[in-house]
Coordinates of C-alpha atoms in Angstrom, one line a residue:
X1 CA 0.0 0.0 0.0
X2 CA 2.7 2.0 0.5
X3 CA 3.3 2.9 -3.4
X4 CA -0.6 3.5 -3.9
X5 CA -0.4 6.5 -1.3
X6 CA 2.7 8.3 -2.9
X7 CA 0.1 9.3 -5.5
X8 CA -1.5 13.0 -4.7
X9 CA -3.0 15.8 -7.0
X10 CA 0.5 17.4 -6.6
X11 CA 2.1 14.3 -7.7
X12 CA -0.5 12.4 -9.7
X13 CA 2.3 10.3 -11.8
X14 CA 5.1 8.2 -10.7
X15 CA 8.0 6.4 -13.1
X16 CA 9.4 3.5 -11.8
X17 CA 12.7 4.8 -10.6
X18 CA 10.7 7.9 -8.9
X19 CA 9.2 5.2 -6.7
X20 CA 12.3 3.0 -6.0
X21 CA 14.0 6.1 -4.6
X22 CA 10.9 7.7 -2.6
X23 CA 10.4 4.3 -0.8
X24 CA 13.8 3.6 -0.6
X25 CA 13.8 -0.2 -2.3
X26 CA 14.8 -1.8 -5.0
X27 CA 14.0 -1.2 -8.7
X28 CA 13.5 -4.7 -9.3
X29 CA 10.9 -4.6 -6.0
X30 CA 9.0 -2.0 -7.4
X31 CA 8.8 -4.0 -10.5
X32 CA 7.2 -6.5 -8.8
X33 CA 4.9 -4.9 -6.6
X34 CA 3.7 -2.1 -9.5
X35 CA 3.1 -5.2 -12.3
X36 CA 0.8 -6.7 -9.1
X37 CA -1.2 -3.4 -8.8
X38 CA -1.1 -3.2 -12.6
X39 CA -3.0 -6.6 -12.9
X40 CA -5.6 -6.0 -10.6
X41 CA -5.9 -2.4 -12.1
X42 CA -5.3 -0.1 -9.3
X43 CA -2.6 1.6 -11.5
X44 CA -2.6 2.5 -15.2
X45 CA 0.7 3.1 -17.3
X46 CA 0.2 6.3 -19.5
X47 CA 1.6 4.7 -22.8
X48 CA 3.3 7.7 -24.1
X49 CA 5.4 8.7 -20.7
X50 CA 5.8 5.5 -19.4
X51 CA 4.9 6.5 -15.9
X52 CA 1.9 5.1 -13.6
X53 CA -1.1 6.7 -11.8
X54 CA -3.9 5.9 -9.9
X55 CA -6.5 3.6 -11.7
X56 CA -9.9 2.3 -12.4
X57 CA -9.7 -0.6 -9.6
X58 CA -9.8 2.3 -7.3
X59 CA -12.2 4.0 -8.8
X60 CA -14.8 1.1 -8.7
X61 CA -13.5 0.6 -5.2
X62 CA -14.3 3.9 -4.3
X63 CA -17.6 4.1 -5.9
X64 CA -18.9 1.5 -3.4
X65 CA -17.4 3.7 -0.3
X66 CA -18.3 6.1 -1.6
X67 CA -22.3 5.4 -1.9
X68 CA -21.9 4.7 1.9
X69 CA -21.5 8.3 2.5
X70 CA -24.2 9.0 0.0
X71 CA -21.5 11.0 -2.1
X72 CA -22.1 9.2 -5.7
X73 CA -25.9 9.2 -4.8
X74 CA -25.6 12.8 -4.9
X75 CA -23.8 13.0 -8.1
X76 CA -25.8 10.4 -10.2
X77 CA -29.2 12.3 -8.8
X78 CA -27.6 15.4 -10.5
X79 CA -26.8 13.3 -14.0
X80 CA -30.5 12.2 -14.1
X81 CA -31.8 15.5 -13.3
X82 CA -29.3 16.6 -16.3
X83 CA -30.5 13.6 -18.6
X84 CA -34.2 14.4 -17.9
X85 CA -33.6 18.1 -18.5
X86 CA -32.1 17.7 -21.7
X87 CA -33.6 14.7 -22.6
X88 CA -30.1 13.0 -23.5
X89 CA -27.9 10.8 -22.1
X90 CA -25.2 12.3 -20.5
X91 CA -21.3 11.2 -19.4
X92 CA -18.4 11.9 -17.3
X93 CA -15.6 10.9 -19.5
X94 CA -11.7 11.1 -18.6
X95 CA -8.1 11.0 -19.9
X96 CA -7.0 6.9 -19.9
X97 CA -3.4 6.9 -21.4
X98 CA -3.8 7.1 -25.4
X99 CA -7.4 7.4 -25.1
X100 CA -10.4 9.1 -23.0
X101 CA -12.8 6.8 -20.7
X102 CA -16.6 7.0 -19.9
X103 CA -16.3 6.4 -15.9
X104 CA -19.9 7.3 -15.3
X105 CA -23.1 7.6 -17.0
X106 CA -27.1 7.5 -16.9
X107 CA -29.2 6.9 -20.3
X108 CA -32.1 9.8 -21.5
X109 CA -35.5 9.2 -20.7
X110 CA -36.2 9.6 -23.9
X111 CA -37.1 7.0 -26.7
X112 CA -34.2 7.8 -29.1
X113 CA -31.6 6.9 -26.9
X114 CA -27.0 7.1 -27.4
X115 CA -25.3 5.1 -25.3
X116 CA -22.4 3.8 -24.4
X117 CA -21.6 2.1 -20.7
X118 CA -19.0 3.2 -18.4
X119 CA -15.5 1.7 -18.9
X120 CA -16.3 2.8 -22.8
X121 CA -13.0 3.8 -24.1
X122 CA -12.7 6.8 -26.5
X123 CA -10.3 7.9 -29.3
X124 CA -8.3 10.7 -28.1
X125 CA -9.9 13.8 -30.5
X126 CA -13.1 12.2 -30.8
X127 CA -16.2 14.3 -29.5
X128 CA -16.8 17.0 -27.4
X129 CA -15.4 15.6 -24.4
X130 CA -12.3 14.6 -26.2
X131 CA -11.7 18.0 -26.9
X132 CA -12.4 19.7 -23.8
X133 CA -9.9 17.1 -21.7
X134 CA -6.9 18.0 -23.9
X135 CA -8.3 22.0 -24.2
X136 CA -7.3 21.8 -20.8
X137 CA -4.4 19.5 -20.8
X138 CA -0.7 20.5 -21.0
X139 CA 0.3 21.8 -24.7
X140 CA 2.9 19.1 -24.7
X141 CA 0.7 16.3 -23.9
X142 CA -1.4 17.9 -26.8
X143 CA 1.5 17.9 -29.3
X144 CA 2.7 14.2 -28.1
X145 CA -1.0 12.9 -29.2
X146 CA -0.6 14.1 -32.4
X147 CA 2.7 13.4 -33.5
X148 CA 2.2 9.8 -32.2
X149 CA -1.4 9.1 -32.9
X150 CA -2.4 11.8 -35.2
X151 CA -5.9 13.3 -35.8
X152 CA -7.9 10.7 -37.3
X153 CA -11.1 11.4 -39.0
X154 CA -14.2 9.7 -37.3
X155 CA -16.9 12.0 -38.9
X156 CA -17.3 14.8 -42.1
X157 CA -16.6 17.5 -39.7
X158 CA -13.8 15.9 -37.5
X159 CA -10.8 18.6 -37.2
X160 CA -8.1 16.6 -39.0
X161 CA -5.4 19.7 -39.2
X162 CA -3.1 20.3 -36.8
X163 CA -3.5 23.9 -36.4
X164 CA -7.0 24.0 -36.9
X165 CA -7.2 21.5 -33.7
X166 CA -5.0 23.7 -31.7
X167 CA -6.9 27.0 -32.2
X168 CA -10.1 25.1 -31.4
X169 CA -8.6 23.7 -28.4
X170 CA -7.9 27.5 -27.0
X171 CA -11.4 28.5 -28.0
X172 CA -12.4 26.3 -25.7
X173 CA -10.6 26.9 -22.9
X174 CA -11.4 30.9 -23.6
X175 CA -15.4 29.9 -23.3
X176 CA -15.3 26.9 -21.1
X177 CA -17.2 24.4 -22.9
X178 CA -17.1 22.2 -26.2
X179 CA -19.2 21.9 -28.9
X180 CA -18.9 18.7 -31.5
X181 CA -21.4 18.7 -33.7
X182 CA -20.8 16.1 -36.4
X183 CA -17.3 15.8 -36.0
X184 CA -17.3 12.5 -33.7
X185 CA -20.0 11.0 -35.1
X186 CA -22.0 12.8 -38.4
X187 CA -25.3 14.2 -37.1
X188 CA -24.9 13.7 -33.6
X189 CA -24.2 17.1 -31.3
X190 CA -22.0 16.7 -28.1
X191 CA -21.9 19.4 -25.5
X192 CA -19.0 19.3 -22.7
X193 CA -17.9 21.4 -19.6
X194 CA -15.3 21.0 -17.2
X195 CA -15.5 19.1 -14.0
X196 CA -12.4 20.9 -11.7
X197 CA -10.9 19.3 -8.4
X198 CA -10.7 21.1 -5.6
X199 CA -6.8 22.1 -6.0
X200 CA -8.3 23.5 -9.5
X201 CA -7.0 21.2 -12.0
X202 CA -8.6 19.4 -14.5
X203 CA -11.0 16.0 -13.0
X204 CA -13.3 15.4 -16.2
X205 CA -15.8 16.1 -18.6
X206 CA -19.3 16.1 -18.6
X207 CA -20.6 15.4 -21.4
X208 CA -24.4 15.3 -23.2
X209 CA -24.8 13.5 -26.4
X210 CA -28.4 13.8 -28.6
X211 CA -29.2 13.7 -32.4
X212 CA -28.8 17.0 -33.9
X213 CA -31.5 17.0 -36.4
X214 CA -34.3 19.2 -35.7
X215 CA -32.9 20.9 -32.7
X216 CA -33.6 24.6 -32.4
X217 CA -30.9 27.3 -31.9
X218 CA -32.5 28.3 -29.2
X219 CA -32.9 24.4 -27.6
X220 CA -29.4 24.2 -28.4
X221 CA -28.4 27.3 -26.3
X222 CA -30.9 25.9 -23.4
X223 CA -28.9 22.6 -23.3
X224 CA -25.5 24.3 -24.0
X225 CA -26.2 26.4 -20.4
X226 CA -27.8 23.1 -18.7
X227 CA -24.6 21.1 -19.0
X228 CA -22.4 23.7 -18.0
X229 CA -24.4 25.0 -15.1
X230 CA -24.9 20.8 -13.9
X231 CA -20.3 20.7 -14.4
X232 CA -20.0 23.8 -12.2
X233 CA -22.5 22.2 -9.2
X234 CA -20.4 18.8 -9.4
X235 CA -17.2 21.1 -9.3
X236 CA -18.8 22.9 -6.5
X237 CA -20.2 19.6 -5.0
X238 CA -16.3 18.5 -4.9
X239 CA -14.9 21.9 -3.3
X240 CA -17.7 20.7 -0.6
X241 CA -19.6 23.6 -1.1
X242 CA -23.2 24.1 -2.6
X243 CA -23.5 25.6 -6.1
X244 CA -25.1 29.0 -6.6
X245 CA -27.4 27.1 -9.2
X246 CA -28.5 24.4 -6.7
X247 CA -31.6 24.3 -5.4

């Protein structure tokens, strides 16, 4: 257990070597112990840096402690309210390594219905969320994506040039939301805000996701403010605080 809490929001990623010498034991030890944690998925190895964090073992785990407290409760009543408000099926999606993950979702009450279950992994610059995580990402983690995995077209609108990507990415970190609509998937709108931790960094994306035909300009502004009025409470939720917006 000792190598699981070396991992903090001020030090989120450890190499091997980093741990060896902050525990004071062998490299060949660490080895060991990490490929153990590895297995039963308590720590993830990002493929590009070659370093380990925290993963979704312990997030599961902490799903069922945290229910006991009533904390996840609170959150997935605030998804349904979302999904019922905008009558879509909403995520919060993360950064996995070389892709993005759904971690948690809940389906729209409607009868035309997009889903995908948590644990869903998605390409790195495909969607709303996709774009949002790396808006607010390093730039070199940004420029590390494309050089090794490029920008690959997943839709008739998806941003395949370099530069276009990157000014998109800054106008969304300007505004504080993203907008794909048809560029992960054609004729399908995705809306995403940020979800911050309490230290102010970066925790997720909420997502919505709906068909695009037919929507209103004006339906589309109503949801765009829904989803990034529901981030900000969750954010808020985090810091331990109650949202301006909450009833």
């Amino acid at each position: 257990m000792d190598i699981l809490s070396l991992f903090t929001d001020e030090h989120p990623e450890w190499g091997i070597t980093e741990i060896a010498r902050g525990l004071r034991i062998q490299k060949s030890l660490v080895h060991r112990m990490v490929k153990t944690w590895e297995d039963a998925r308590f720590l993830r190895q990002d493929p590009l840096t070659r370093k380990y964090s925290l993963g979704f073992g312990l997030y599961q785990m902490g799903i069922l402690a945290a229910r006991r407290i009533g904390f996840t409760t609170e959150i997935r009543a605030i998804l349904k309210r979302l999904a019922t408000q905008v009558e879509a099926t909403v995520y919060i999606v993360v950064r996995d390594g070389d892709a993005n993950r759904i971690i948690d979702s809940f389906e729209s009450p409607g009868l035309v219905r997009i889903y995908s279950a948590p644990g869903t992994r998605i390409p790195w610059n495909r969607g709303a969320s996709s774009k949002l995580l790396y808006a607010f990402a390093p730039a070199p983690d940004v420029e590390q994506m494309i050089r090794k995995f490029g920008l690959i077209r997943h839709a008739r609108k998806t941003i395949t040039s370099p530069g276009e990507f990157r000014k998109s990415l800054k106008q969304i970190r300007d505004r504080g939301y993203a907008v794909s609509d048809g560029e992960g998937f054609n004729d399908i709108l995705g809306i995403a805000a940020p979800i911050f931790y309490p230290t102010g960094s970066l925790m997720a994306a909420l997502q919505t996701t709906m068909h695009s035909a037919g929507l209103s300009e004006t339906r589309r502004g109503e949801i765009l403010s829904a989803v990034v009025a529901t981030a900000a409470e969750i954010t808020d939720l985090l810091r331990g605080r109650p949202s301006d917006d909450a009833g």
